[in-house]
Amino acid sequence: MRGYEFLDKLGWIDADLIEEASKKPKRHVIAGVGIVAACLCFVLTGMFVTIRHRKQEHTIQHWAASFSAADYFKYNDTGISVTNSEDEMSEQNADYDPPYDETRFFPGSGKIWRKSR
Amino acid sequence: MEDGKIVDLFLGREEAAIKYTEEKFGKGLRSIANNILQDINAAEECENDTYFQAWNAIPPHEPREYLFAFLARIVRHISLDLCRKRNSRKRSAFLIELTKEIEQCIPAPNDMESTLDGILLGEAVSGFLRKLSKEKRNVFLRRYWYLDSVASISKRFGFSESKVKTMLFRCRRELRDYLIKEGYEL
């Protein structure tokens, strides 16, 4: 049988299948909305994670001006005991090598901590 | 107007049946004919011939539930027949491409004699199509029943052209295997 004949005889395919194929498919509208929703979720999750990460990374920058150096050591585990007296603190820290690499300035204390290594 | 009422008009031999049929299905029927012939004037002629044949075929047929499929089958047959009669390679380039594709489904494409009539082949292919997913089935039918181009199918279903071609290739291969397995001699 030649291709043309075969193609012509395909005309006898059941009517319900022909009717079904004549209707426009709806599925892809739903799939499109799903893809957009998935992209939106991905972007929002990315933004949330980035913002949260940045907050954790720059905690020191949000240190309130009213806090003193003693407060810093009180709320961060540095292994240094906290004293209320400035003189005692100065004595304690005179030969102390701070356990961090950055230079830190605490408003009100008048001291600049630098790593001496 | 509902399909059943249009069929009732045909059965009552009322000429309004043609008018309502044209209003409801004219565009779809012209589209099928134009897909095959690539000529809008010839497509309109085929459409008119379809109404005439439908007028003669109802009764005895009463296609209340599938009037569009009934008319589409007629217009498809008339258009394919006209395309063959024109016998112009240039004009029917699209059809030649389609027949080459569909020949891949035939276990013995060089056999000139057909040992299977259209109704039996239709039943066999329908049985095969019912086993496919709805998506694959409709892609196959749009290509080989409605004779849509691959570009048009990809636009309709939102697929890439290469995906449509791959789907069609697999369907043809599966249909061939199915026909061999079922013992159809073509």
PDB file of C-alpha atoms in Angstrom:
ATOM      1  CA  MET A   1       0.000   0.000   0.000  1.00  0.00           C
ATOM      2  CA  ARG A   2       1.326   3.409  -0.857  1.00  0.00           C
ATOM      3  CA  GLY A   3       1.583   6.324   1.540  1.00  0.00           C
ATOM      4  CA  TYR A   4      -1.177   8.263  -0.149  1.00  0.00           C
ATOM      5  CA  GLU A   5      -3.679   5.409   0.210  1.00  0.00           C
ATOM      6  CA  PHE A   6      -2.714   4.903   3.820  1.00  0.00           C
ATOM      7  CA  LEU A   7      -3.163   8.619   4.494  1.00  0.00           C
ATOM      8  CA  ASP A   8      -6.572   8.564   2.799  1.00  0.00           C
ATOM      9  CA  LYS A   9      -7.732   5.536   4.788  1.00  0.00           C
ATOM     10  CA  LEU A  10      -6.681   7.136   8.041  1.00  0.00           C
ATOM     11  CA  GLY A  11      -9.858   9.165   7.473  1.00  0.00           C
ATOM     12  CA  TRP A  12     -11.741   6.209   9.007  1.00  0.00           C
ATOM     13  CA  ILE A  13     -10.281   6.765  12.457  1.00  0.00           C
ATOM     14  CA  ASP A  14     -13.004   6.883  15.145  1.00  0.00           C
ATOM     15  CA  ALA A  15     -15.034  10.098  15.242  1.00  0.00           C
ATOM     16  CA  ASP A  16     -14.546  10.716  18.985  1.00  0.00           C
ATOM     17  CA  LEU A  17     -10.757  10.849  18.499  1.00  0.00           C
ATOM     18  CA  ILE A  18     -11.178  13.334  15.648  1.00  0.00           C
ATOM     19  CA  GLU A  19     -13.460  15.537  17.757  1.00  0.00           C
ATOM     20  CA  GLU A  20     -10.998  15.384  20.656  1.00  0.00           C
ATOM     21  CA  ALA A  21      -8.095  16.497  18.451  1.00  0.00           C
ATOM     22  CA  SER A  22     -10.129  19.400  17.048  1.00  0.00           C
ATOM     23  CA  LYS A  23     -10.328  21.039  20.486  1.00  0.00           C
ATOM     24  CA  LYS A  24      -7.613  23.439  21.535  1.00  0.00           C
ATOM     25  CA  PRO A  25      -5.368  22.081  24.302  1.00  0.00           C
ATOM     26  CA  LYS A  26      -5.772  23.895  27.641  1.00  0.00           C
ATOM     27  CA  ARG A  27      -3.032  22.195  29.588  1.00  0.00           C
ATOM     28  CA  HIS A  28      -0.253  24.591  28.633  1.00  0.00           C
ATOM     29  CA  VAL A  29      -1.914  27.637  30.142  1.00  0.00           C
ATOM     30  CA  ILE A  30      -1.876  25.873  33.519  1.00  0.00           C
ATOM     31  CA  ALA A  31       1.688  24.703  32.924  1.00  0.00           C
ATOM     32  CA  GLY A  32       2.689  28.300  32.031  1.00  0.00           C
ATOM     33  CA  VAL A  33       1.191  29.647  35.251  1.00  0.00           C
ATOM     34  CA  GLY A  34       2.972  26.879  37.157  1.00  0.00           C
ATOM     35  CA  ILE A  35       6.310  27.809  35.616  1.00  0.00           C
ATOM     36  CA  VAL A  36       5.813  31.510  36.469  1.00  0.00           C
ATOM     37  CA  ALA A  37       4.802  30.618  40.054  1.00  0.00           C
ATOM     38  CA  ALA A  38       7.856  28.349  40.420  1.00  0.00           C
ATOM     39  CA  CYS A  39      10.166  31.134  39.140  1.00  0.00           C
ATOM     40  CA  LEU A  40       8.594  33.635  41.552  1.00  0.00           C
ATOM     41  CA  CYS A  41       9.089  31.240  44.488  1.00  0.00           C
ATOM     42  CA  PHE A  42      12.709  30.696  43.453  1.00  0.00           C
ATOM     43  CA  VAL A  43      13.424  34.467  43.273  1.00  0.00           C
ATOM     44  CA  LEU A  44      11.687  35.164  46.600  1.00  0.00           C
ATOM     45  CA  THR A  45      13.577  32.343  48.344  1.00  0.00           C
ATOM     46  CA  GLY A  46      16.848  33.642  46.914  1.00  0.00           C
ATOM     47  CA  MET A  47      16.114  37.165  48.136  1.00  0.00           C
ATOM     48  CA  PHE A  48      15.171  35.909  51.623  1.00  0.00           C
ATOM     49  CA  VAL A  49      18.353  33.829  51.986  1.00  0.00           C
ATOM     50  CA  THR A  50      20.582  36.679  50.725  1.00  0.00           C
ATOM     51  CA  ILE A  51      19.078  39.282  53.069  1.00  0.00           C
ATOM     52  CA  ARG A  52      19.306  36.926  56.048  1.00  0.00           C
ATOM     53  CA  HIS A  53      22.914  36.045  55.255  1.00  0.00           C
ATOM     54  CA  ARG A  54      23.887  39.719  54.993  1.00  0.00           C
ATOM     55  CA  LYS A  55      22.311  40.503  58.367  1.00  0.00           C
ATOM     56  CA  GLN A  56      24.338  37.757  60.052  1.00  0.00           C
ATOM     57  CA  GLU A  57      27.548  38.799  58.318  1.00  0.00           C
ATOM     58  CA  HIS A  58      27.431  42.458  59.437  1.00  0.00           C
ATOM     59  CA  THR A  59      26.169  42.159  62.989  1.00  0.00           C
ATOM     60  CA  ILE A  60      28.985  44.415  64.223  1.00  0.00           C
ATOM     61  CA  GLN A  61      27.754  47.263  62.026  1.00  0.00           C
ATOM     62  CA  HIS A  62      24.426  47.251  63.795  1.00  0.00           C
ATOM     63  CA  TRP A  63      25.988  47.579  67.225  1.00  0.00           C
ATOM     64  CA  ALA A  64      24.114  50.376  68.941  1.00  0.00           C
ATOM     65  CA  ALA A  65      26.040  53.549  69.746  1.00  0.00           C
ATOM     66  CA  SER A  66      24.863  53.376  73.320  1.00  0.00           C
ATOM     67  CA  PHE A  67      26.585  50.002  73.905  1.00  0.00           C
ATOM     68  CA  SER A  68      30.065  49.846  75.353  1.00  0.00           C
ATOM     69  CA  ALA A  69      32.959  47.491  74.721  1.00  0.00           C
ATOM     70  CA  ALA A  70      31.947  45.572  77.817  1.00  0.00           C
ATOM     71  CA  ASP A  71      28.601  44.874  76.220  1.00  0.00           C
ATOM     72  CA  TYR A  72      30.328  43.458  73.176  1.00  0.00           C
ATOM     73  CA  PHE A  73      32.321  40.972  75.258  1.00  0.00           C
ATOM     74  CA  LYS A  74      29.251  40.200  77.327  1.00  0.00           C
ATOM     75  CA  TYR A  75      27.201  39.147  74.280  1.00  0.00           C
ATOM     76  CA  ASN A  76      30.018  37.547  72.241  1.00  0.00           C
ATOM     77  CA  ASP A  77      31.973  34.529  73.376  1.00  0.00           C
ATOM     78  CA  THR A  78      35.558  35.839  73.209  1.00  0.00           C
ATOM     79  CA  GLY A  79      36.952  34.223  76.356  1.00  0.00           C
ATOM     80  CA  ILE A  80      37.530  37.636  78.007  1.00  0.00           C
ATOM     81  CA  SER A  81      35.907  38.444  81.340  1.00  0.00           C
ATOM     82  CA  VAL A  82      33.734  41.535  81.521  1.00  0.00           C
ATOM     83  CA  THR A  83      34.441  44.268  84.062  1.00  0.00           C
ATOM     84  CA  ASN A  84      32.542  47.401  84.747  1.00  0.00           C
ATOM     85  CA  SER A  85      35.482  49.555  85.675  1.00  0.00           C
ATOM     86  CA  GLU A  86      37.383  51.223  82.828  1.00  0.00           C
ATOM     87  CA  ASP A  87      40.662  51.129  84.793  1.00  0.00           C
ATOM     88  CA  GLU A  88      40.331  47.423  85.511  1.00  0.00           C
ATOM     89  CA  MET A  89      39.519  46.813  81.897  1.00  0.00           C
ATOM     90  CA  SER A  90      42.540  48.784  80.719  1.00  0.00           C
ATOM     91  CA  GLU A  91      44.790  46.794  83.050  1.00  0.00           C
ATOM     92  CA  GLN A  92      43.350  43.513  81.839  1.00  0.00           C
ATOM     93  CA  ASN A  93      43.704  44.374  78.204  1.00  0.00           C
ATOM     94  CA  ALA A  94      47.072  46.076  78.297  1.00  0.00           C
ATOM     95  CA  ASP A  95      49.002  43.036  77.054  1.00  0.00           C
ATOM     96  CA  TYR A  96      46.099  41.217  75.549  1.00  0.00           C
ATOM     97  CA  ASP A  97      46.118  40.173  71.942  1.00  0.00           C
ATOM     98  CA  PRO A  98      42.526  40.442  70.700  1.00  0.00           C
ATOM     99  CA  PRO A  99      41.106  37.204  69.231  1.00  0.00           C
ATOM    100  CA  TYR A 100      39.926  38.748  65.980  1.00  0.00           C
ATOM    101  CA  ASP A 101      41.590  40.055  62.877  1.00  0.00           C
ATOM    102  CA  GLU A 102      39.595  43.209  62.291  1.00  0.00           C
ATOM    103  CA  THR A 103      40.045  46.635  63.806  1.00  0.00           C
ATOM    104  CA  ARG A 104      37.066  47.473  65.953  1.00  0.00           C
ATOM    105  CA  PHE A 105      35.979  50.735  67.401  1.00  0.00           C
ATOM    106  CA  PHE A 106      33.409  51.046  70.138  1.00  0.00           C
ATOM    107  CA  PRO A 107      31.916  54.510  70.541  1.00  0.00           C
ATOM    108  CA  GLY A 108      32.137  55.708  74.114  1.00  0.00           C
ATOM    109  CA  SER A 109      35.032  53.493  75.201  1.00  0.00           C
ATOM    110  CA  GLY A 110      37.664  55.668  73.502  1.00  0.00           C
ATOM    111  CA  LYS A 111      39.723  52.582  72.614  1.00  0.00           C
ATOM    112  CA  ILE A 112      40.702  51.183  69.301  1.00  0.00           C
ATOM    113  CA  TRP A 113      41.401  47.476  69.275  1.00  0.00           C
ATOM    114  CA  ARG A 114      43.936  46.296  66.767  1.00  0.00           C
ATOM    115  CA  LYS A 115      45.468  43.002  66.227  1.00  0.00           C
ATOM    116  CA  SER A 116      49.155  43.195  67.124  1.00  0.00           C
ATOM    117  CA  ARG A 117      50.335  40.049  65.329  1.00  0.00           C
TER     118      ARG A 117
ATOM    119  CA  MET B   1     -27.284  25.644  17.022  1.00  0.00           C
ATOM    120  CA  GLU B   2     -26.722  22.174  18.488  1.00  0.00           C
ATOM    121  CA  ASP B   3     -25.419  19.421  16.223  1.00  0.00           C
ATOM    122  CA  GLY B   4     -28.522  17.279  16.809  1.00  0.00           C
ATOM    123  CA  LYS B   5     -30.826  20.062  15.596  1.00  0.00           C
ATOM    124  CA  ILE B   6     -28.741  20.582  12.458  1.00  0.00           C
ATOM    125  CA  VAL B   7     -28.967  16.839  11.748  1.00  0.00           C
ATOM    126  CA  ASP B   8     -32.742  17.044  12.251  1.00  0.00           C
ATOM    127  CA  LEU B   9     -32.846  19.797   9.603  1.00  0.00           C
ATOM    128  CA  PHE B  10     -30.904  17.541   7.216  1.00  0.00           C
ATOM    129  CA  LEU B  11     -33.301  14.694   7.932  1.00  0.00           C
ATOM    130  CA  GLY B  12     -36.249  17.022   7.301  1.00  0.00           C
ATOM    131  CA  ARG B  13     -34.657  18.019   3.959  1.00  0.00           C
ATOM    132  CA  GLU B  14     -34.601  21.683   4.968  1.00  0.00           C
ATOM    133  CA  GLU B  15     -32.024  23.815   3.157  1.00  0.00           C
ATOM    134  CA  ALA B  16     -31.406  25.829   6.340  1.00  0.00           C
ATOM    135  CA  ALA B  17     -29.323  22.828   7.425  1.00  0.00           C
ATOM    136  CA  ILE B  18     -26.591  23.887   4.973  1.00  0.00           C
ATOM    137  CA  LYS B  19     -26.677  27.484   6.218  1.00  0.00           C
ATOM    138  CA  TYR B  20     -26.306  26.474   9.885  1.00  0.00           C
ATOM    139  CA  THR B  21     -23.637  23.903   9.034  1.00  0.00           C
ATOM    140  CA  GLU B  22     -21.639  26.534   7.178  1.00  0.00           C
ATOM    141  CA  GLU B  23     -21.975  28.990  10.071  1.00  0.00           C
ATOM    142  CA  LYS B  24     -20.809  26.466  12.645  1.00  0.00           C
ATOM    143  CA  PHE B  25     -18.251  24.340  10.803  1.00  0.00           C
ATOM    144  CA  GLY B  26     -17.382  26.259   7.615  1.00  0.00           C
ATOM    145  CA  LYS B  27     -14.148  27.755   8.932  1.00  0.00           C
ATOM    146  CA  GLY B  28     -12.844  24.430  10.277  1.00  0.00           C
ATOM    147  CA  LEU B  29     -13.711  22.566   7.084  1.00  0.00           C
ATOM    148  CA  ARG B  30     -12.063  25.216   4.889  1.00  0.00           C
ATOM    149  CA  SER B  31      -8.995  25.029   7.083  1.00  0.00           C
ATOM    150  CA  ILE B  32      -8.664  21.248   6.578  1.00  0.00           C
ATOM    151  CA  ALA B  33      -9.113  21.596   2.802  1.00  0.00           C
ATOM    152  CA  ASN B  34      -6.665  24.499   2.648  1.00  0.00           C
ATOM    153  CA  ASN B  35      -4.071  22.519   4.632  1.00  0.00           C
ATOM    154  CA  ILE B  36      -4.171  19.841   1.949  1.00  0.00           C
ATOM    155  CA  LEU B  37      -4.541  21.956  -1.186  1.00  0.00           C
ATOM    156  CA  GLN B  38      -2.720  25.155  -0.155  1.00  0.00           C
ATOM    157  CA  ASP B  39      -5.288  27.003  -2.274  1.00  0.00           C
ATOM    158  CA  ILE B  40      -8.165  28.885  -0.671  1.00  0.00           C
ATOM    159  CA  ASN B  41     -10.383  28.895  -3.791  1.00  0.00           C
ATOM    160  CA  ALA B  42     -10.063  25.152  -4.235  1.00  0.00           C
ATOM    161  CA  ALA B  43     -10.663  24.756  -0.494  1.00  0.00           C
ATOM    162  CA  GLU B  44     -13.975  26.638  -0.832  1.00  0.00           C
ATOM    163  CA  GLU B  45     -14.986  24.356  -3.703  1.00  0.00           C
ATOM    164  CA  CYS B  46     -14.212  21.317  -1.552  1.00  0.00           C
ATOM    165  CA  GLU B  47     -16.252  22.837   1.276  1.00  0.00           C
ATOM    166  CA  ASN B  48     -19.281  23.225  -1.016  1.00  0.00           C
ATOM    167  CA  ASP B  49     -18.865  19.653  -2.294  1.00  0.00           C
ATOM    168  CA  THR B  50     -18.808  18.532   1.335  1.00  0.00           C
ATOM    169  CA  TYR B  51     -22.205  20.134   2.018  1.00  0.00           C
ATOM    170  CA  PHE B  52     -23.573  18.440  -1.085  1.00  0.00           C
ATOM    171  CA  GLN B  53     -22.246  15.019  -0.038  1.00  0.00           C
ATOM    172  CA  ALA B  54     -23.495  15.530   3.511  1.00  0.00           C
ATOM    173  CA  TRP B  55     -26.931  16.379   2.083  1.00  0.00           C
ATOM    174  CA  ASN B  56     -26.894  13.043   0.226  1.00  0.00           C
ATOM    175  CA  ALA B  57     -25.474  11.061   3.142  1.00  0.00           C
ATOM    176  CA  ILE B  58     -27.925  12.276   5.836  1.00  0.00           C
ATOM    177  CA  PRO B  59     -30.055  10.140   5.832  1.00  0.00           C
ATOM    178  CA  PRO B  60     -29.195   7.250   6.052  1.00  0.00           C
ATOM    179  CA  HIS B  61     -26.430   8.491   8.416  1.00  0.00           C
ATOM    180  CA  GLU B  62     -27.454  10.394  11.534  1.00  0.00           C
ATOM    181  CA  PRO B  63     -24.230  11.837  13.002  1.00  0.00           C
ATOM    182  CA  ARG B  64     -25.872  13.658  15.941  1.00  0.00           C
ATOM    183  CA  GLU B  65     -22.928  13.145  18.293  1.00  0.00           C
ATOM    184  CA  TYR B  66     -20.091  13.624  15.817  1.00  0.00           C
ATOM    185  CA  LEU B  67     -21.282  15.959  13.072  1.00  0.00           C
ATOM    186  CA  PHE B  68     -17.977  17.816  12.788  1.00  0.00           C
ATOM    187  CA  ALA B  69     -15.973  14.584  12.489  1.00  0.00           C
ATOM    188  CA  PHE B  70     -18.457  13.340   9.885  1.00  0.00           C
ATOM    189  CA  LEU B  71     -18.128  16.491   7.766  1.00  0.00           C
ATOM    190  CA  ALA B  72     -14.366  16.709   8.311  1.00  0.00           C
ATOM    191  CA  ARG B  73     -13.953  13.143   7.054  1.00  0.00           C
ATOM    192  CA  ILE B  74     -15.821  14.071   3.867  1.00  0.00           C
ATOM    193  CA  VAL B  75     -13.881  17.293   3.227  1.00  0.00           C
ATOM    194  CA  ARG B  76     -10.587  15.536   3.912  1.00  0.00           C
ATOM    195  CA  HIS B  77     -11.366  12.782   1.410  1.00  0.00           C
ATOM    196  CA  ILE B  78     -12.552  15.235  -1.272  1.00  0.00           C
ATOM    197  CA  SER B  79      -9.476  17.443  -0.802  1.00  0.00           C
ATOM    198  CA  LEU B  80      -7.027  14.525  -0.928  1.00  0.00           C
ATOM    199  CA  ASP B  81      -8.755  13.234  -4.038  1.00  0.00           C
ATOM    200  CA  LEU B  82      -8.553  16.638  -5.730  1.00  0.00           C
ATOM    201  CA  CYS B  83      -4.913  16.973  -4.765  1.00  0.00           C
ATOM    202  CA  ARG B  84      -4.152  13.621  -6.368  1.00  0.00           C
ATOM    203  CA  LYS B  85      -6.077  14.520  -9.539  1.00  0.00           C
ATOM    204  CA  ARG B  86      -4.103  17.704  -9.981  1.00  0.00           C
ATOM    205  CA  ASN B  87      -1.046  15.500 -10.175  1.00  0.00           C
ATOM    206  CA  SER B  88       1.258  18.455  -9.784  1.00  0.00           C
ATOM    207  CA  ARG B  89       4.407  17.756  -7.812  1.00  0.00           C
ATOM    208  CA  LYS B  90       4.948  21.388  -6.983  1.00  0.00           C
ATOM    209  CA  ARG B  91       1.435  21.974  -5.735  1.00  0.00           C
ATOM    210  CA  SER B  92       1.326  18.866  -3.582  1.00  0.00           C
ATOM    211  CA  ALA B  93       4.837  19.121  -2.115  1.00  0.00           C
ATOM    212  CA  PHE B  94       3.344  19.192   1.341  1.00  0.00           C
ATOM    213  CA  LEU B  95       1.324  16.065   0.642  1.00  0.00           C
ATOM    214  CA  ILE B  96       4.358  14.268  -0.766  1.00  0.00           C
ATOM    215  CA  GLU B  97       6.240  15.040   2.427  1.00  0.00           C
ATOM    216  CA  LEU B  98       3.350  13.653   4.467  1.00  0.00           C
ATOM    217  CA  THR B  99       2.976  10.478   2.419  1.00  0.00           C
ATOM    218  CA  LYS B 100       6.696   9.791   2.735  1.00  0.00           C
ATOM    219  CA  GLU B 101       6.404  10.100   6.487  1.00  0.00           C
ATOM    220  CA  ILE B 102       3.340   7.905   6.756  1.00  0.00           C
ATOM    221  CA  GLU B 103       4.889   5.223   4.523  1.00  0.00           C
ATOM    222  CA  GLN B 104       7.212   4.476   7.417  1.00  0.00           C
ATOM    223  CA  CYS B 105       4.191   3.031   9.256  1.00  0.00           C
ATOM    224  CA  ILE B 106       3.486   0.534   6.511  1.00  0.00           C
ATOM    225  CA  PRO B 107       5.133  -2.861   6.936  1.00  0.00           C
ATOM    226  CA  ALA B 108       5.364  -3.351   3.131  1.00  0.00           C
ATOM    227  CA  PRO B 109       5.186   0.073   1.486  1.00  0.00           C
ATOM    228  CA  ASN B 110       5.860  -1.222  -2.038  1.00  0.00           C
ATOM    229  CA  ASP B 111       2.782  -3.441  -2.173  1.00  0.00           C
ATOM    230  CA  MET B 112       0.418  -1.871  -4.653  1.00  0.00           C
ATOM    231  CA  GLU B 113      -2.559  -3.982  -3.668  1.00  0.00           C
ATOM    232  CA  SER B 114      -4.329  -3.118  -0.509  1.00  0.00           C
ATOM    233  CA  THR B 115      -5.597  -6.141   1.382  1.00  0.00           C
ATOM    234  CA  LEU B 116      -7.224  -4.096   4.100  1.00  0.00           C
ATOM    235  CA  ASP B 117     -10.165  -1.785   3.618  1.00  0.00           C
ATOM    236  CA  GLY B 118     -10.431   1.706   5.078  1.00  0.00           C
ATOM    237  CA  ILE B 119     -12.822   0.813   7.889  1.00  0.00           C
ATOM    238  CA  LEU B 120     -10.622  -2.019   9.179  1.00  0.00           C
ATOM    239  CA  LEU B 121      -7.508   0.129   8.983  1.00  0.00           C
ATOM    240  CA  GLY B 122      -9.362   2.933  10.768  1.00  0.00           C
ATOM    241  CA  GLU B 123     -10.290   0.519  13.557  1.00  0.00           C
ATOM    242  CA  ALA B 124      -6.731  -0.738  13.831  1.00  0.00           C
ATOM    243  CA  VAL B 125      -5.212   2.747  13.988  1.00  0.00           C
ATOM    244  CA  SER B 126      -7.919   3.892  16.431  1.00  0.00           C
ATOM    245  CA  GLY B 127      -7.023   0.962  18.690  1.00  0.00           C
ATOM    246  CA  PHE B 128      -3.379   1.988  18.550  1.00  0.00           C
ATOM    247  CA  LEU B 129      -4.143   5.659  19.214  1.00  0.00           C
ATOM    248  CA  ARG B 130      -6.239   4.833  22.283  1.00  0.00           C
ATOM    249  CA  LYS B 131      -3.154   3.254  23.841  1.00  0.00           C
ATOM    250  CA  LEU B 132      -1.151   6.466  23.475  1.00  0.00           C
ATOM    251  CA  SER B 133      -1.265   9.412  25.870  1.00  0.00           C
ATOM    252  CA  LYS B 134      -3.793  12.111  24.966  1.00  0.00           C
ATOM    253  CA  GLU B 135      -0.970  14.498  24.055  1.00  0.00           C
ATOM    254  CA  LYS B 136       0.762  12.081  21.670  1.00  0.00           C
ATOM    255  CA  ARG B 137      -2.534  10.996  20.156  1.00  0.00           C
ATOM    256  CA  ASN B 138      -3.588  14.554  19.383  1.00  0.00           C
ATOM    257  CA  VAL B 139      -0.204  15.464  17.923  1.00  0.00           C
ATOM    258  CA  PHE B 140      -0.411  12.392  15.666  1.00  0.00           C
ATOM    259  CA  LEU B 141      -3.953  13.235  14.587  1.00  0.00           C
ATOM    260  CA  ARG B 142      -3.156  16.900  13.933  1.00  0.00           C
ATOM    261  CA  ARG B 143      -0.339  15.807  11.639  1.00  0.00           C
ATOM    262  CA  TYR B 144      -1.851  12.849   9.789  1.00  0.00           C
ATOM    263  CA  TRP B 145      -5.571  13.492  10.012  1.00  0.00           C
ATOM    264  CA  TYR B 146      -5.851  17.285   9.962  1.00  0.00           C
ATOM    265  CA  LEU B 147      -2.598  17.464   7.959  1.00  0.00           C
ATOM    266  CA  ASP B 148      -1.229  20.412   9.952  1.00  0.00           C
ATOM    267  CA  SER B 149       2.363  21.497   9.450  1.00  0.00           C
ATOM    268  CA  VAL B 150       4.929  20.719  12.157  1.00  0.00           C
ATOM    269  CA  ALA B 151       5.279  24.467  12.849  1.00  0.00           C
ATOM    270  CA  SER B 152       1.540  24.808  13.355  1.00  0.00           C
ATOM    271  CA  ILE B 153       1.434  21.797  15.706  1.00  0.00           C
ATOM    272  CA  SER B 154       4.357  23.080  17.769  1.00  0.00           C
ATOM    273  CA  LYS B 155       2.586  26.434  18.144  1.00  0.00           C
ATOM    274  CA  ARG B 156      -0.717  24.801  19.044  1.00  0.00           C
ATOM    275  CA  PHE B 157       0.748  22.567  21.782  1.00  0.00           C
ATOM    276  CA  GLY B 158       3.544  24.876  22.939  1.00  0.00           C
ATOM    277  CA  PHE B 159       6.287  22.383  22.021  1.00  0.00           C
ATOM    278  CA  SER B 160       9.489  22.939  20.078  1.00  0.00           C
ATOM    279  CA  GLU B 161       9.466  21.707  16.472  1.00  0.00           C
ATOM    280  CA  SER B 162      12.154  19.142  17.263  1.00  0.00           C
ATOM    281  CA  LYS B 163      10.010  17.715  20.075  1.00  0.00           C
ATOM    282  CA  VAL B 164       7.037  17.386  17.714  1.00  0.00           C
ATOM    283  CA  LYS B 165       9.214  15.670  15.093  1.00  0.00           C
ATOM    284  CA  THR B 166      10.578  13.259  17.686  1.00  0.00           C
ATOM    285  CA  MET B 167       7.074  12.451  18.964  1.00  0.00           C
ATOM    286  CA  LEU B 168       5.844  11.805  15.424  1.00  0.00           C
ATOM    287  CA  PHE B 169       8.844   9.644  14.577  1.00  0.00           C
ATOM    288  CA  ARG B 170       8.275   7.461  17.652  1.00  0.00           C
ATOM    289  CA  CYS B 171       4.537   7.250  16.957  1.00  0.00           C
ATOM    290  CA  ARG B 172       5.153   6.086  13.372  1.00  0.00           C
ATOM    291  CA  ARG B 173       7.585   3.438  14.540  1.00  0.00           C
ATOM    292  CA  GLU B 174       5.205   2.255  17.278  1.00  0.00           C
ATOM    293  CA  LEU B 175       2.269   2.166  14.824  1.00  0.00           C
ATOM    294  CA  ARG B 176       4.278   0.052  12.409  1.00  0.00           C
ATOM    295  CA  ASP B 177       5.215  -2.391  15.174  1.00  0.00           C
ATOM    296  CA  TYR B 178       1.600  -2.445  16.371  1.00  0.00           C
ATOM    297  CA  LEU B 179       0.241  -3.250  12.918  1.00  0.00           C
ATOM    298  CA  ILE B 180       2.775  -6.047  12.454  1.00  0.00           C
ATOM    299  CA  LYS B 181       2.050  -7.448  15.912  1.00  0.00           C
ATOM    300  CA  GLU B 182      -1.709  -7.363  15.325  1.00  0.00           C
ATOM    301  CA  GLY B 183      -1.232  -9.239  12.067  1.00  0.00           C
ATOM    302  CA  TYR B 184      -2.461  -6.592   9.651  1.00  0.00           C
ATOM    303  CA  GLU B 185      -1.289  -7.140   6.128  1.00  0.00           C
ATOM    304  CA  LEU B 186      -0.904  -3.862   4.289  1.00  0.00           C
TER     305      LEU B 186
END
